[in-house]
CSV table of N, CA, C and O in Angstrom, one decimal:
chain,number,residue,atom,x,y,z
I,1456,UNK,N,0.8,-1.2,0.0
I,1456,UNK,CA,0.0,0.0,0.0
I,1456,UNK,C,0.9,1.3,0.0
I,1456,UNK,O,0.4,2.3,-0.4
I,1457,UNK,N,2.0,1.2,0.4
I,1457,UNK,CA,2.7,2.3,0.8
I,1457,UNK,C,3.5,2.8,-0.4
I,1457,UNK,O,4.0,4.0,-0.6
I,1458,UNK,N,3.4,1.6,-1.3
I,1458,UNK,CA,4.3,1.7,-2.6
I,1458,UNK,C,3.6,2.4,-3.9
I,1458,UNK,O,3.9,2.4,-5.1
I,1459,UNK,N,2.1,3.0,-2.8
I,1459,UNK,CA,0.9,3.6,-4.0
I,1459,UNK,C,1.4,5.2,-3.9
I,1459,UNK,O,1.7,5.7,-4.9
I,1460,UNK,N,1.4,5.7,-2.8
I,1460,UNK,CA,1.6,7.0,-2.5
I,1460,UNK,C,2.1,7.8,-3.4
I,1460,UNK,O,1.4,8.5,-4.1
I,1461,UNK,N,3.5,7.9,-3.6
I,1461,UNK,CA,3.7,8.2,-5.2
I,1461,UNK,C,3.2,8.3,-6.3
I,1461,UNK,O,3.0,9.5,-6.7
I,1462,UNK,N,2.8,7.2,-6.9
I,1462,UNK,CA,1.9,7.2,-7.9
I,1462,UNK,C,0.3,8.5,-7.2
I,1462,UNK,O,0.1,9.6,-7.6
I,1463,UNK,N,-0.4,7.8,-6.3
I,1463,UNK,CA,-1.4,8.8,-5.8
I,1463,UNK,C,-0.5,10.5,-6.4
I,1463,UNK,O,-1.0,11.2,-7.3
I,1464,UNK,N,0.5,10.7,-5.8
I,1464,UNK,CA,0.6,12.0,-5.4
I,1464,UNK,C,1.0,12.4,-7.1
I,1464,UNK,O,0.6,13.5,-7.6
I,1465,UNK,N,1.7,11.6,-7.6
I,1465,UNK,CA,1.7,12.6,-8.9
I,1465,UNK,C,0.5,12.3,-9.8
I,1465,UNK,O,0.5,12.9,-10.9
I,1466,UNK,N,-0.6,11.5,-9.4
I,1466,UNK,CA,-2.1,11.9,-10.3
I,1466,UNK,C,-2.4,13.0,-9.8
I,1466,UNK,O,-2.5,13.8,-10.7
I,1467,UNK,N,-2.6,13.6,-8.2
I,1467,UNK,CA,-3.0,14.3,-8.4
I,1467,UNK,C,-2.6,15.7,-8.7
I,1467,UNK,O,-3.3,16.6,-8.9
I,1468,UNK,N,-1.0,15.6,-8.7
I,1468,UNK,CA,-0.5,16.8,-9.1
I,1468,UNK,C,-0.7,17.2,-11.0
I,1468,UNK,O,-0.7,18.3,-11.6
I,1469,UNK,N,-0.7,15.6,-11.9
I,1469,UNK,CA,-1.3,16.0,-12.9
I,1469,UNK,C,-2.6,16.4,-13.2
I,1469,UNK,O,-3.0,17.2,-14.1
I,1470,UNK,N,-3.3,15.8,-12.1
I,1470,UNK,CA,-4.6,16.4,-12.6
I,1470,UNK,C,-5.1,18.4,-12.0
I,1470,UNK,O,-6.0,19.2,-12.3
I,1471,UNK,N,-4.2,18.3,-11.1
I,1471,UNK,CA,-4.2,19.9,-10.5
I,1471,UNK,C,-3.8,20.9,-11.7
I,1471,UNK,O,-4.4,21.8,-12.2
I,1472,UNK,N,-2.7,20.6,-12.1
I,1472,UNK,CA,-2.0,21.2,-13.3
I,1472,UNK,C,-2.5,21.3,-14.5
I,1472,UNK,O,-1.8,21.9,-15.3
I,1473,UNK,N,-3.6,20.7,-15.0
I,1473,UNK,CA,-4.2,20.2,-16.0
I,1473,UNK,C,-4.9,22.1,-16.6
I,1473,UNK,O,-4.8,22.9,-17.6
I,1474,UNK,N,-5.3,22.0,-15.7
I,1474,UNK,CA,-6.3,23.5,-15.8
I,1474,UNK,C,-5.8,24.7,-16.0
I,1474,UNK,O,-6.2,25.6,-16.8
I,1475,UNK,N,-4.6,24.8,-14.9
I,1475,UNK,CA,-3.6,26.2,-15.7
I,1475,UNK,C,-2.9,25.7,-16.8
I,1475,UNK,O,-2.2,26.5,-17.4
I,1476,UNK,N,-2.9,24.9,-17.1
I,1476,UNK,CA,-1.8,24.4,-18.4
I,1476,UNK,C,-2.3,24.6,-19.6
I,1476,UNK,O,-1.7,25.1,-20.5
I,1477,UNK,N,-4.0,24.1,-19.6
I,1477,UNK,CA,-4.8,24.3,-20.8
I,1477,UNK,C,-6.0,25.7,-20.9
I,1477,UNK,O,-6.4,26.3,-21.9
I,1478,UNK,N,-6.1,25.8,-19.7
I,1478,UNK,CA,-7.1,27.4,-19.6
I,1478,UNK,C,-6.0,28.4,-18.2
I,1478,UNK,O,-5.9,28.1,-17.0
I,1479,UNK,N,-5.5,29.2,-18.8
I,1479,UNK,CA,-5.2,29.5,-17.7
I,1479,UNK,C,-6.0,30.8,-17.0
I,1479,UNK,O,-5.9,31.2,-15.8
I,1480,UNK,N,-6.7,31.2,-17.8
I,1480,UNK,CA,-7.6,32.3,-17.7
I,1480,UNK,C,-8.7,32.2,-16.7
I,1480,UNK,O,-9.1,32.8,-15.7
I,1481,UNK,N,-9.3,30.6,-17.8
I,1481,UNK,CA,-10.5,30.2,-16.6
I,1481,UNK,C,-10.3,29.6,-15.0
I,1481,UNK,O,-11.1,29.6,-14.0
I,1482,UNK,N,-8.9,29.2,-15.0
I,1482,UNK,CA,-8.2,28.8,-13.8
I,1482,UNK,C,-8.5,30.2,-12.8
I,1482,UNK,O,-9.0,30.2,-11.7
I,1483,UNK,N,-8.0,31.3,-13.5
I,1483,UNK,CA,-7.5,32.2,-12.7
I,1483,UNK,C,-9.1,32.6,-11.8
I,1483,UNK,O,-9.6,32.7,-10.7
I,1484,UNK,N,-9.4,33.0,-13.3
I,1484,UNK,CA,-11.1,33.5,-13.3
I,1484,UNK,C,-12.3,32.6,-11.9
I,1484,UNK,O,-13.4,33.0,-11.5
I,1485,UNK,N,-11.5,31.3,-11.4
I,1485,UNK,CA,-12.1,30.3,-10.6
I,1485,UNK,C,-11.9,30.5,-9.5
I,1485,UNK,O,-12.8,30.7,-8.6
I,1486,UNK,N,-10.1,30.7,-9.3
I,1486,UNK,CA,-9.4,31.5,-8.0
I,1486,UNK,C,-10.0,32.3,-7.4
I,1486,UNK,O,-10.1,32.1,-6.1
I,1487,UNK,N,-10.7,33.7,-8.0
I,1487,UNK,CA,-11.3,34.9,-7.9
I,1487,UNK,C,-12.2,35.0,-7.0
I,1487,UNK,O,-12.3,35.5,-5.9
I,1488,UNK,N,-13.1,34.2,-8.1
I,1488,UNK,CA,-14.1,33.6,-7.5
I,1488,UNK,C,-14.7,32.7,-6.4
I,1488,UNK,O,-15.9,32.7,-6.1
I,1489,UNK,N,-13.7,31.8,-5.7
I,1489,UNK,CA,-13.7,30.9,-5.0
I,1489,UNK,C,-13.1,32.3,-3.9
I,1489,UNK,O,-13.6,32.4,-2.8
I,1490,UNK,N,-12.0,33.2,-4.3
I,1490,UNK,CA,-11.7,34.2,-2.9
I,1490,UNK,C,-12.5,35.1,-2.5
I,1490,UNK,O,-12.3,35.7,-1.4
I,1491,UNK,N,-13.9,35.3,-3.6
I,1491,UNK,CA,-15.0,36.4,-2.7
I,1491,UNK,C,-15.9,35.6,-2.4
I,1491,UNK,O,-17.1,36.0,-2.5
I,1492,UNK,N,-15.5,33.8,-1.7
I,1492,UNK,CA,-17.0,33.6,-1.1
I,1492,UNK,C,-16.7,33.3,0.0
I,1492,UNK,O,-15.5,33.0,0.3
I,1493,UNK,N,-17.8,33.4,1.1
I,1493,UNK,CA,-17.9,33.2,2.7
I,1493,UNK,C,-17.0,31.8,2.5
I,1493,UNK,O,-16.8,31.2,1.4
I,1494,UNK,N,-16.5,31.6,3.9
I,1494,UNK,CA,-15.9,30.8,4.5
I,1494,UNK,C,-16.9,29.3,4.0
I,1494,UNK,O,-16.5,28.3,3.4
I,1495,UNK,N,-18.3,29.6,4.7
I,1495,UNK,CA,-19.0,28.3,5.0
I,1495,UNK,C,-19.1,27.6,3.4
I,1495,UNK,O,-19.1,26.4,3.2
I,1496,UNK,N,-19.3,28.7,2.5
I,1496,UNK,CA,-18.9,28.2,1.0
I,1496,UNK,C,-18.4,27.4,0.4
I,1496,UNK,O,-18.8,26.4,-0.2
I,1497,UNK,N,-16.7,28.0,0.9
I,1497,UNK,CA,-15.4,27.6,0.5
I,1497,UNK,C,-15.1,25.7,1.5
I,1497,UNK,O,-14.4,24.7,1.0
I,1498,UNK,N,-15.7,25.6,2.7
I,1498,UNK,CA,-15.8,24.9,3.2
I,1498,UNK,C,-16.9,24.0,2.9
I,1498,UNK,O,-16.4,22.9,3.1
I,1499,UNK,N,-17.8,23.8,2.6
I,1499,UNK,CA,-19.0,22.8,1.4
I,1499,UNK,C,-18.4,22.8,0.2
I,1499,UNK,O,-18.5,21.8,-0.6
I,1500,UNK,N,-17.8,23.7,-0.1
I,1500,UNK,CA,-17.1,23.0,-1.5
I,1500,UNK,C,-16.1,21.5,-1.3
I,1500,UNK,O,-16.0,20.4,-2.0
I,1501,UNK,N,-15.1,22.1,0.3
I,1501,UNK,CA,-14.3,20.9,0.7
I,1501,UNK,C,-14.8,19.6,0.6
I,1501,UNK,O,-14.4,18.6,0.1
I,1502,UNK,N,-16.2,20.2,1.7
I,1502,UNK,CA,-16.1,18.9,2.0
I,1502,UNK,C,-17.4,18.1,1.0
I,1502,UNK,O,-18.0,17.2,1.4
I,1503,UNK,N,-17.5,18.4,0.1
I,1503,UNK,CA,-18.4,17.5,-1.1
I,1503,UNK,C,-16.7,16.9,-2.2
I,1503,UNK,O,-16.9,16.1,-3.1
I,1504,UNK,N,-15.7,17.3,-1.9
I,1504,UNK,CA,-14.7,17.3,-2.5
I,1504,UNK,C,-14.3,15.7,-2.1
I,1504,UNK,O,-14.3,14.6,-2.7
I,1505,UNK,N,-14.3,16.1,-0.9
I,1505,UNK,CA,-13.8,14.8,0.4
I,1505,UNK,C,-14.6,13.7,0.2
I,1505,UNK,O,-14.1,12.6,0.1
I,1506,UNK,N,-16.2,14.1,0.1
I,1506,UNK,CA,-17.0,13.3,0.0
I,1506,UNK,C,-16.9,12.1,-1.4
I,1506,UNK,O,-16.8,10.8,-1.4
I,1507,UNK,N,-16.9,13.1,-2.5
I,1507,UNK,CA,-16.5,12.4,-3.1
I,1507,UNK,C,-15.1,11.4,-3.4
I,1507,UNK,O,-14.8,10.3,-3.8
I,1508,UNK,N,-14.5,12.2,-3.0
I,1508,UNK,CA,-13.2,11.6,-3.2
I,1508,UNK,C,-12.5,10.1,-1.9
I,1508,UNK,O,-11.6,9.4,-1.9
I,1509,UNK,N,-13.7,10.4,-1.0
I,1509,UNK,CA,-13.9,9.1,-0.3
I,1509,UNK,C,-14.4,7.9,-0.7
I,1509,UNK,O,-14.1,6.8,-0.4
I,1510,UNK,N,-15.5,8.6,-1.5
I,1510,UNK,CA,-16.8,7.4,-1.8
I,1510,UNK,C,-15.5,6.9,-2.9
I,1510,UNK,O,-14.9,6.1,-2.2
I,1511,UNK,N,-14.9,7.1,-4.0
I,1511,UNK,CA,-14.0,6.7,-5.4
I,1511,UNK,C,-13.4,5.5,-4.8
I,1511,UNK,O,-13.4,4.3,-5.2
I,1512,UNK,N,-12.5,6.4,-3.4
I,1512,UNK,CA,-11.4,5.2,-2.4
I,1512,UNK,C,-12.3,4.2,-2.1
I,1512,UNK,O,-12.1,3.0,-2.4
I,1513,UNK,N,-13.0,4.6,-1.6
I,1513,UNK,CA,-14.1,3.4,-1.3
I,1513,UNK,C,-14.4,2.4,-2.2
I,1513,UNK,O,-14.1,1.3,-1.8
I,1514,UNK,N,-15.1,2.4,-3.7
I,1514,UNK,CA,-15.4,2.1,-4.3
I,1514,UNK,C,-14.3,1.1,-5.5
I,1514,UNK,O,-14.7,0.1,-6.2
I,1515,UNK,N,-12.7,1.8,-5.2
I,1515,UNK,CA,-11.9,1.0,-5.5
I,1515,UNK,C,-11.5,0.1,-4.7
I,1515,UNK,O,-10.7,-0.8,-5.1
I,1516,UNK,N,-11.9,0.1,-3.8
I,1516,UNK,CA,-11.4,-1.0,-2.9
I,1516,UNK,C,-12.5,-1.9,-2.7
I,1516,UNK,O,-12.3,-2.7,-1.9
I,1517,UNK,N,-13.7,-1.9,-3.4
I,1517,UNK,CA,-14.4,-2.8,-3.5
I,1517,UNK,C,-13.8,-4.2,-4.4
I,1517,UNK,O,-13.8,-5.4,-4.1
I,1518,UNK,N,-13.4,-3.7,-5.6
I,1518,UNK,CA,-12.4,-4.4,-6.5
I,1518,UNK,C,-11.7,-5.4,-6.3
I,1518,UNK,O,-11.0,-5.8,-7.2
């Protein structure tokens, strides 16, 4: 399991990079926007992030 982490960490650094690489405008334009909302916002955004991104973990390890 430990020999996944790597791999994990550069999916997701390609997939972070993906968006300034090909839009960098709309990336920026997202930033902006995500900096003029309330906290509890920016925070439901987290955690539906988490949510999903738990349920996927989950779901591969059904496999």
């Amino acid at each position: 399991m430990t020999d996944l982490w790597p791999l994990v960490l550069g999916l997701v650094l390609v997939l972070e990079g993906l968006l300034p690489l090909l839009a960098p405008g709309s990336w920026r334009m997202f930033f902006v926007r995500v900096a003029a909302m309330r906290d509890g916002q920016v925070r439901f955004m987290g955690m539906i992030a988490t949510v999903i991104g738990l349920a996927l973990i989950g779901l591969s390890e059904l496999r």
